[in-house]
Amino acid sequence: MDYIKAGHFFGDTQRKLKFSGFTFTDTDYTHPYVDWHYHENAYFTFLLAGQLIEGNKKERYYCEPGTLLFHNWQDSHYNIKPVVYTRGCHIEFSQSWFNQHELSKSGIEGSFRVLQPLVKLQFYRIYQESRFPDSATGIAMENLLINLLADLNQDKAIEKKRPAWLKTCRDYLYEHFNKNVTLADLSVVLNLHPVHISREFSRNFQCNLGDFLRRIRIERSLALFFDKRLTLTDIAFQCGFSDQSHFLRTFKELIGFGPKQYRQFLTT
């Protein structure tokens, strides 16, 4: 089984930024199949374009743009790339960096797909930082990475205490993110009173149902910006927004600037 050293991934490296204890890599995947292997460091993989299938000893992930995976230290896996242009970025961190910051391992046990929309939006910000690096990029990316790991740990701790119906509710929102979901719909699916659903969801996820749905929609929209055939109106409707102005307003609120600027940023 191949052992992959820090900063190396299968494909053509477009950009690599090395800092003390962690490394960012942007890669065009070129291998149709990569046999079982493992990496020296723990790392996140974020798919920017194309498709990828990844399998480990427990699960198999079918990845599309916007998929975020976490790989633990020396976790073995394999990759299959369909015949399509595929690109991803990675941020890896050493064991010593992790220990130095006294971060908890409870939220990053094993390897898994990251679903939390706010965590994924933070990873987009890490990617944004990588595009035009300057003397403050290192501290900015490290700050975002620490926040990302802390959020995963916090969510994992809360997840253990959540009733099963809340997970069902969250999954339903992910599956129907571009639909007009109502409390009445959730009440039927969960067989619970709408008031109870509304109150407990807000208490457990620190936001209301509408805000959570908007975060998912914006996170899903980011994966569509690489497709130049899609207009901003197309993206807005595909992600469940009733009109482009609502999409523009929500996008700017969560990302910090408008979708037109974001598309220009990606293609610069």
Coordinates of C-alpha atoms in Angstrom, one line a residue:
M1 CA 0.0 0.0 0.0
D2 CA 1.4 3.4 -1.0
Y3 CA 2.3 5.9 1.7
I4 CA 1.8 9.5 0.6
K5 CA 4.0 12.2 2.2
A6 CA 2.7 15.6 3.3
G7 CA 1.8 18.0 0.4
H8 CA 1.5 15.3 -2.2
F9 CA -1.7 14.2 -4.0
F10 CA -2.3 12.2 -7.2
G11 CA -2.6 14.6 -10.1
D12 CA -1.3 18.0 -11.3
T13 CA -0.7 20.4 -8.5
Q14 CA -1.9 23.9 -9.5
R15 CA -1.0 25.6 -6.2
K16 CA 0.6 24.7 -3.0
L17 CA 0.9 26.9 0.1
K18 CA 3.1 25.6 3.0
F19 CA 2.8 27.0 6.5
S20 CA 4.0 25.9 9.9
G21 CA 2.2 22.7 10.6
F22 CA -0.3 22.8 7.8
T23 CA -0.4 22.8 3.9
F24 CA -2.9 23.8 1.3
T25 CA -2.9 22.1 -2.1
D26 CA -5.0 22.7 -5.2
T27 CA -5.0 19.7 -7.6
D28 CA -6.3 18.7 -11.0
Y29 CA -7.0 14.9 -10.6
T30 CA -5.6 13.0 -13.6
H31 CA -5.6 9.4 -12.5
P32 CA -8.7 7.3 -13.5
Y33 CA -8.0 5.0 -10.6
V34 CA -5.8 5.3 -7.5
D35 CA -5.3 2.1 -5.6
W36 CA -5.4 1.8 -1.8
H37 CA -3.1 4.3 -0.1
Y38 CA -2.8 6.4 3.0
H39 CA -1.4 9.9 3.8
E40 CA 1.0 11.0 6.4
N41 CA -1.2 13.8 7.7
A42 CA -4.9 14.2 8.5
Y43 CA -6.6 16.3 5.9
F44 CA -9.8 17.7 4.3
T45 CA -10.6 17.1 0.6
F46 CA -13.0 19.6 -1.0
L47 CA -14.2 18.9 -4.5
L48 CA -14.3 22.0 -6.7
A49 CA -15.3 20.5 -10.1
G50 CA -16.1 17.1 -11.7
Q51 CA -16.8 13.8 -10.0
L52 CA -14.9 11.4 -7.7
I53 CA -15.7 8.1 -6.0
E54 CA -13.8 7.4 -2.8
G55 CA -13.9 4.3 -0.7
N56 CA -12.5 3.3 2.6
K57 CA -12.9 0.2 4.8
K58 CA -16.4 1.3 6.0
E59 CA -18.0 3.5 3.3
R60 CA -18.0 4.6 -0.3
Y61 CA -18.6 8.3 -1.2
Y62 CA -19.9 9.6 -4.5
C63 CA -18.5 13.1 -4.6
E64 CA -19.7 16.1 -6.6
P65 CA -18.7 19.7 -6.5
G66 CA -19.1 21.0 -3.0
T67 CA -18.4 17.6 -1.3
L68 CA -16.2 17.9 1.8
L69 CA -14.4 14.8 3.2
F70 CA -12.3 14.4 6.2
H71 CA -9.5 11.8 6.3
N72 CA -7.9 10.9 9.6
W73 CA -4.2 10.1 10.1
Q74 CA -3.1 7.1 8.0
D75 CA -6.7 6.2 7.0
S76 CA -6.4 3.9 4.0
H77 CA -8.7 4.6 1.0
Y78 CA -8.9 4.4 -2.8
N79 CA -10.2 6.8 -5.6
I80 CA -12.0 6.4 -8.9
K81 CA -12.3 9.3 -11.3
P82 CA -14.9 9.2 -14.1
V83 CA -13.9 10.6 -17.5
V84 CA -14.5 14.2 -16.7
Y85 CA -12.4 17.1 -15.6
T86 CA -12.1 16.9 -11.8
R87 CA -10.4 19.3 -9.4
G88 CA -10.1 19.4 -5.6
C89 CA -8.3 21.3 -2.9
H90 CA -6.9 19.9 0.3
I91 CA -5.7 21.3 3.6
E92 CA -3.7 18.9 5.8
F93 CA -2.3 19.4 9.2
S94 CA 0.4 17.5 11.2
Q95 CA -0.1 15.7 14.5
S96 CA 2.2 18.1 16.2
W97 CA 0.2 21.1 14.9
F98 CA -3.0 19.5 16.2
N99 CA -1.5 18.8 19.6
Q100 CA 0.1 22.3 19.8
H101 CA -3.4 23.9 19.6
E102 CA -4.8 21.4 22.1
L103 CA -7.7 20.6 19.8
S104 CA -10.1 17.8 20.7
K105 CA -10.2 14.6 18.5
S106 CA -13.8 13.8 19.4
G107 CA -15.3 15.4 16.3
I108 CA -12.8 14.0 13.8
E109 CA -12.7 10.3 14.6
G110 CA -12.3 8.1 11.6
S111 CA -13.0 9.4 8.1
F112 CA -16.3 11.0 7.1
R113 CA -18.3 13.3 4.8
V114 CA -18.8 16.7 6.4
L115 CA -22.4 17.9 6.0
Q116 CA -22.7 21.0 8.2
P117 CA -23.4 24.0 5.8
L118 CA -21.6 26.5 8.0
V119 CA -18.5 24.3 8.2
K120 CA -18.5 23.9 4.4
L121 CA -18.9 27.7 3.9
Q122 CA -15.8 28.1 6.1
F123 CA -13.9 25.8 3.8
Y124 CA -14.9 28.0 0.8
R125 CA -13.3 30.9 2.7
I126 CA -10.1 28.9 3.1
Y127 CA -10.1 28.4 -0.6
Q128 CA -10.7 32.1 -1.2
E129 CA -7.7 32.9 1.0
S130 CA -5.6 30.6 -1.2
R131 CA -6.4 32.3 -4.4
F132 CA -4.4 35.6 -3.8
P133 CA -2.0 34.8 -0.9
D134 CA -0.3 37.6 0.9
S135 CA 1.6 38.0 4.2
A136 CA -1.6 37.6 6.2
T137 CA -2.8 34.4 4.4
G138 CA -1.1 32.0 6.8
I139 CA -2.7 33.4 10.0
A140 CA -6.1 33.8 8.2
M141 CA -6.1 30.2 7.0
E142 CA -4.9 28.8 10.3
N143 CA -7.7 30.8 12.1
L144 CA -10.3 29.4 9.7
L145 CA -9.0 25.8 10.1
I146 CA -9.0 26.0 13.9
N147 CA -12.6 27.4 13.8
L148 CA -13.6 24.7 11.4
L149 CA -12.3 21.9 13.6
A150 CA -13.8 23.5 16.7
D151 CA -17.2 23.6 15.0
L152 CA -16.9 20.0 14.1
N153 CA -16.1 19.0 17.7
Q154 CA -18.9 21.1 19.1
D155 CA -21.5 19.7 16.6
K156 CA -20.3 16.1 17.4
A157 CA -20.8 16.7 21.1
I158 CA -24.3 18.2 20.5
E159 CA -25.2 15.4 18.0
K160 CA -24.8 12.7 20.7
K161 CA -27.6 14.4 22.7
R162 CA -30.0 15.1 19.9
P163 CA -33.1 13.0 19.5
A164 CA -33.2 10.9 16.4
W165 CA -36.0 12.9 14.9
L166 CA -33.8 16.0 14.6
K167 CA -31.3 14.1 12.4
T168 CA -34.3 13.0 10.2
C169 CA -35.4 16.6 10.1
R170 CA -31.9 17.8 9.1
D171 CA -31.6 15.1 6.4
Y172 CA -35.0 16.0 5.0
L173 CA -33.9 19.6 4.6
Y174 CA -30.8 18.5 2.8
E175 CA -32.7 16.3 0.5
H176 CA -35.4 18.9 -0.3
F177 CA -33.2 22.1 -0.1
N178 CA -34.5 23.4 -3.4
K179 CA -38.2 22.8 -2.6
N180 CA -40.7 25.0 -0.7
V181 CA -40.5 23.1 2.6
T182 CA -43.1 24.1 5.2
L183 CA -43.5 23.3 8.9
A184 CA -46.7 21.4 8.0
D185 CA -44.5 19.1 5.7
L186 CA -42.1 18.5 8.5
S187 CA -44.9 17.8 11.0
V188 CA -46.2 15.1 8.7
V189 CA -42.8 13.5 8.1
L190 CA -41.8 13.6 11.7
N191 CA -45.2 13.0 13.3
L192 CA -44.6 15.9 15.7
H193 CA -46.3 19.2 16.5
P194 CA -44.9 22.2 14.4
V195 CA -44.3 24.2 17.5
H196 CA -42.2 21.5 19.1
I197 CA -40.2 21.1 15.8
S198 CA -39.6 24.8 15.5
R199 CA -38.5 25.3 19.1
E200 CA -36.2 22.2 19.4
F201 CA -34.6 22.8 16.0
S202 CA -33.6 26.4 16.8
R203 CA -32.3 25.3 20.2
N204 CA -30.1 22.5 18.8
F205 CA -28.8 24.1 15.6
Q206 CA -28.5 27.7 16.9
C207 CA -30.6 29.1 14.0
N208 CA -34.2 28.8 12.7
L209 CA -35.3 26.4 10.0
G210 CA -35.4 29.1 7.3
D211 CA -31.8 30.2 8.0
F212 CA -30.6 26.6 8.0
L213 CA -32.3 26.0 4.6
R214 CA -30.8 29.2 3.2
R215 CA -27.3 28.1 4.3
I216 CA -27.7 24.8 2.5
R217 CA -28.9 26.6 -0.6
I218 CA -26.0 29.0 -0.7
E219 CA -23.5 26.1 0.0
R220 CA -25.0 24.1 -2.9
S221 CA -25.0 27.1 -5.2
L222 CA -21.2 27.6 -4.8
A223 CA -20.6 24.2 -6.5
L224 CA -22.4 25.5 -9.6
F225 CA -20.3 28.5 -10.3
F226 CA -17.7 26.6 -12.3
D227 CA -20.4 25.7 -14.9
K228 CA -20.2 28.7 -17.2
R229 CA -23.4 27.6 -19.0
L230 CA -25.4 28.6 -16.0
T231 CA -26.5 32.1 -15.4
L232 CA -26.9 33.5 -11.9
T233 CA -30.7 33.2 -12.4
D234 CA -30.3 29.6 -13.3
I235 CA -28.2 28.9 -10.2
A236 CA -30.8 30.8 -8.0
F237 CA -33.7 28.7 -9.3
Q238 CA -31.8 25.4 -9.2
C239 CA -31.0 26.0 -5.5
G240 CA -34.6 26.9 -4.5
F241 CA -34.6 30.7 -4.4
S242 CA -37.8 32.3 -5.6
D243 CA -36.0 35.1 -7.4
Q244 CA -32.5 36.3 -8.2
S245 CA -32.6 39.3 -5.9
H246 CA -33.3 37.0 -2.9
F247 CA -30.4 34.8 -3.9
L248 CA -28.1 37.9 -4.3
R249 CA -29.0 39.2 -0.9
T250 CA -28.5 35.9 0.9
F251 CA -25.3 35.1 -0.9
K252 CA -23.7 38.5 0.1
E253 CA -24.9 38.1 3.7
L254 CA -23.2 34.7 4.0
I255 CA -20.2 34.9 1.7
G256 CA -19.3 38.6 2.1
F257 CA -19.6 39.7 -1.5
G258 CA -22.0 39.1 -4.4
P259 CA -22.2 36.0 -6.7
K260 CA -21.0 37.9 -9.7
Q261 CA -17.8 38.9 -7.9
Y262 CA -17.5 35.3 -6.7
R263 CA -17.7 33.9 -10.2
Q264 CA -15.1 36.4 -11.4
F265 CA -12.9 35.5 -8.4
L266 CA -13.0 31.8 -9.4
T267 CA -12.1 32.4 -13.0
T268 CA -9.3 34.9 -12.4

